[in-house]
Amino acid sequence: SGLPACFSAQARKCRRSATSGGSGRAGRRRGSGEQRSECLWRGAAAAAMEALEEAGLHFDELNKLRVLDPEVAQSTVELKEECKDFVEKIGQFQKIVGGLIEIVDQLAKEAENEKMKAIGARNLLKSVAKQREAQQQQLQALIAEKKMQLERYRIEYDALSKVEAEQNEFIDQFILQK
């Protein structure tokens, strides 16, 4: 049972000596009355121990009185150690996750910066394309204007050439008349 080893060993010794009638070395050393009183005392101690166990009090391996059953106390200590290990592992896990979160945040910032650069480059390209288109339209308008000017100059040239031809003919006729 849950009795300390010293009590259970002594109780077994008392039972042996009581059944053997005090013979043997133990019986020769002590008188039978002394042996009986010791056995009665040990029996009373064993009964007291059982009463303590029924009341929820136990003796540990050092024969100290404990409220918890030694097995429950041992389980509690083991659970405490496991909890401590678990808390340490959770702490390590939190450090790892914290580092991972920092890395992910840094990567997110870098991705956001690259995204902004890409948007800026796209907008620049759009503005360059619009500028080119506007410049192309300006150049086409200038070409059309120059073509019209060329056509006016050609018409003017043709008209002046006609006037020159008429004046040359007039001069030739005037010189021939003289």
Coordinates of C-alpha atoms in Angstrom, one line a residue:
S1 CA 0.0 0.0 0.0
G2 CA 1.1 3.7 0.3
L3 CA 2.8 3.2 3.7
P4 CA 6.4 4.2 4.0
A5 CA 8.9 1.4 3.6
C6 CA 10.0 1.5 7.2
F7 CA 6.5 0.9 8.5
S8 CA 5.6 -1.9 6.2
A9 CA 8.9 -3.7 6.8
Q10 CA 8.4 -3.4 10.5
A11 CA 4.8 -4.6 10.3
R12 CA 5.9 -7.7 8.4
K13 CA 8.5 -8.4 11.0
C14 CA 5.9 -8.1 13.8
R15 CA 3.6 -10.5 12.1
R16 CA 6.4 -13.1 11.6
S17 CA 7.5 -12.9 15.2
A18 CA 3.9 -13.0 16.5
T19 CA 3.2 -16.1 14.5
S20 CA 6.4 -17.8 15.4
G21 CA 5.6 -17.3 19.1
G22 CA 8.8 -15.3 19.8
S23 CA 11.2 -18.1 18.9
G24 CA 14.4 -17.4 17.1
R25 CA 17.0 -14.7 17.6
A26 CA 14.5 -11.9 18.0
G27 CA 12.5 -13.8 20.6
R28 CA 15.6 -14.6 22.7
R29 CA 16.8 -11.0 22.8
R30 CA 13.6 -9.5 23.9
G31 CA 10.8 -10.7 26.1
S32 CA 7.4 -11.5 24.5
G33 CA 5.7 -8.6 26.3
E34 CA 8.1 -6.1 24.9
Q35 CA 7.8 -7.6 21.4
R36 CA 4.0 -7.4 21.6
S37 CA 3.9 -3.8 22.7
E38 CA 6.2 -2.9 19.8
C39 CA 4.0 -4.8 17.4
L40 CA 0.9 -3.1 18.8
W41 CA 2.7 0.3 18.4
R42 CA 3.6 -0.6 14.8
G43 CA 0.0 -1.8 14.1
A44 CA -1.3 1.4 15.5
A45 CA 1.1 3.4 13.4
A46 CA 0.0 1.4 10.3
A47 CA -3.6 2.1 11.1
A48 CA -2.8 5.8 11.5
M49 CA -1.0 5.8 8.2
E50 CA -4.0 4.2 6.5
A51 CA -6.3 6.9 8.1
L52 CA -3.9 9.6 6.8
E53 CA -4.1 8.1 3.3
E54 CA -7.9 8.0 3.5
A55 CA -7.8 11.7 4.5
G56 CA -5.7 12.5 1.3
L57 CA -2.3 12.7 3.0
H58 CA 0.6 10.7 1.7
F59 CA 4.3 10.0 2.5
D60 CA 6.9 10.6 -0.2
E61 CA 10.1 8.6 -0.8
L62 CA 11.8 10.7 1.9
N63 CA 8.9 9.8 4.4
K64 CA 7.8 13.4 4.4
L65 CA 4.0 14.1 4.7
R66 CA 2.5 15.4 1.5
V67 CA -1.0 16.5 0.5
L68 CA -0.6 15.1 -3.0
D69 CA -0.2 11.5 -3.9
P70 CA 3.5 10.9 -4.9
E71 CA 2.5 9.7 -8.3
V72 CA 0.3 12.8 -8.8
A73 CA 3.1 15.0 -7.6
Q74 CA 5.5 13.4 -10.0
S75 CA 3.1 13.8 -12.8
T76 CA 2.7 17.5 -11.8
V77 CA 6.5 18.0 -11.9
E78 CA 6.7 16.3 -15.3
L79 CA 3.8 18.4 -16.6
K80 CA 5.5 21.5 -15.3
E81 CA 8.7 20.6 -17.2
E82 CA 6.8 19.9 -20.3
C83 CA 5.0 23.2 -20.0
K84 CA 8.3 25.0 -19.6
D85 CA 9.7 23.3 -22.7
F86 CA 6.5 24.2 -24.6
V87 CA 6.7 27.8 -23.5
E88 CA 10.4 27.9 -24.7
K89 CA 9.5 26.4 -28.0
I90 CA 6.6 28.8 -28.4
G91 CA 9.0 31.7 -27.7
Q92 CA 11.4 30.4 -30.3
F93 CA 8.5 30.0 -32.7
Q94 CA 7.4 33.6 -32.0
K95 CA 10.9 34.8 -32.7
I96 CA 11.0 32.9 -36.0
V97 CA 7.6 34.1 -37.0
G98 CA 8.6 37.7 -36.0
G99 CA 11.7 37.5 -38.2
L100 CA 9.6 36.1 -41.1
I101 CA 7.0 38.9 -40.7
E102 CA 9.9 41.4 -40.8
I103 CA 11.2 39.8 -44.0
V104 CA 7.8 39.7 -45.6
D105 CA 7.2 43.4 -44.6
Q106 CA 10.5 44.4 -46.1
L107 CA 9.7 42.4 -49.3
A108 CA 6.3 44.1 -49.5
K109 CA 7.9 47.5 -49.2
E110 CA 10.4 46.6 -51.9
A111 CA 7.6 45.3 -54.1
E112 CA 5.6 48.5 -53.5
N113 CA 8.6 50.6 -54.5
E114 CA 9.1 48.6 -57.6
K115 CA 5.4 48.9 -58.4
M116 CA 5.6 52.7 -58.0
K117 CA 8.7 52.7 -60.3
A118 CA 6.8 50.7 -62.9
I119 CA 3.8 52.9 -62.7
G120 CA 6.1 56.0 -63.1
A121 CA 7.8 54.4 -66.1
R122 CA 4.5 53.5 -67.6
N123 CA 3.2 57.1 -67.1
L124 CA 6.4 58.5 -68.5
L125 CA 6.1 56.2 -71.6
K126 CA 2.4 57.3 -72.0
S127 CA 3.5 61.0 -71.8
V128 CA 6.3 60.4 -74.2
A129 CA 3.9 58.7 -76.6
K130 CA 1.5 61.6 -76.3
Q131 CA 4.3 64.1 -76.8
R132 CA 5.4 62.2 -80.0
E133 CA 1.8 62.0 -81.2
A134 CA 1.4 65.8 -80.6
Q135 CA 4.7 66.5 -82.2
Q136 CA 3.7 64.3 -85.2
Q137 CA 0.5 66.2 -85.6
Q138 CA 2.4 69.5 -85.4
L139 CA 4.8 68.3 -88.1
Q140 CA 1.9 67.1 -90.3
A141 CA 0.2 70.4 -89.9
L142 CA 3.5 72.1 -90.8
I143 CA 4.0 69.9 -93.8
A144 CA 0.4 70.7 -95.0
E145 CA 1.1 74.4 -94.5
K146 CA 4.4 74.2 -96.4
K147 CA 2.6 72.2 -99.2
M148 CA 0.0 75.0 -99.5
Q149 CA 2.8 77.6 -99.5
L150 CA 4.6 75.6 -102.1
E151 CA 1.5 75.5 -104.2
R152 CA 1.0 79.3 -103.9
Y153 CA 4.6 79.9 -104.8
R154 CA 4.3 77.6 -107.9
I155 CA 1.2 79.4 -108.9
E156 CA 2.9 82.7 -108.3
Y157 CA 5.9 81.5 -110.3
D158 CA 3.8 80.4 -113.2
A159 CA 2.0 83.8 -113.1
L160 CA 5.3 85.6 -112.9
S161 CA 6.8 83.4 -115.7
K162 CA 3.8 84.3 -117.8
V163 CA 4.2 88.0 -117.0
E164 CA 8.0 87.7 -117.8
A165 CA 7.2 86.0 -121.1
E166 CA 4.7 88.7 -122.0
Q167 CA 7.2 91.5 -121.1
N168 CA 10.0 89.8 -123.0
E169 CA 7.7 89.5 -126.0
F170 CA 6.7 93.1 -125.6
I171 CA 10.4 94.1 -125.4
D172 CA 11.2 92.0 -128.4
Q173 CA 8.4 93.6 -130.4
F174 CA 9.4 97.1 -129.2
I175 CA 13.0 96.6 -130.3
L176 CA 11.9 95.2 -133.6
Q177 CA 9.7 98.2 -134.3
K178 CA 12.5 100.5 -133.9

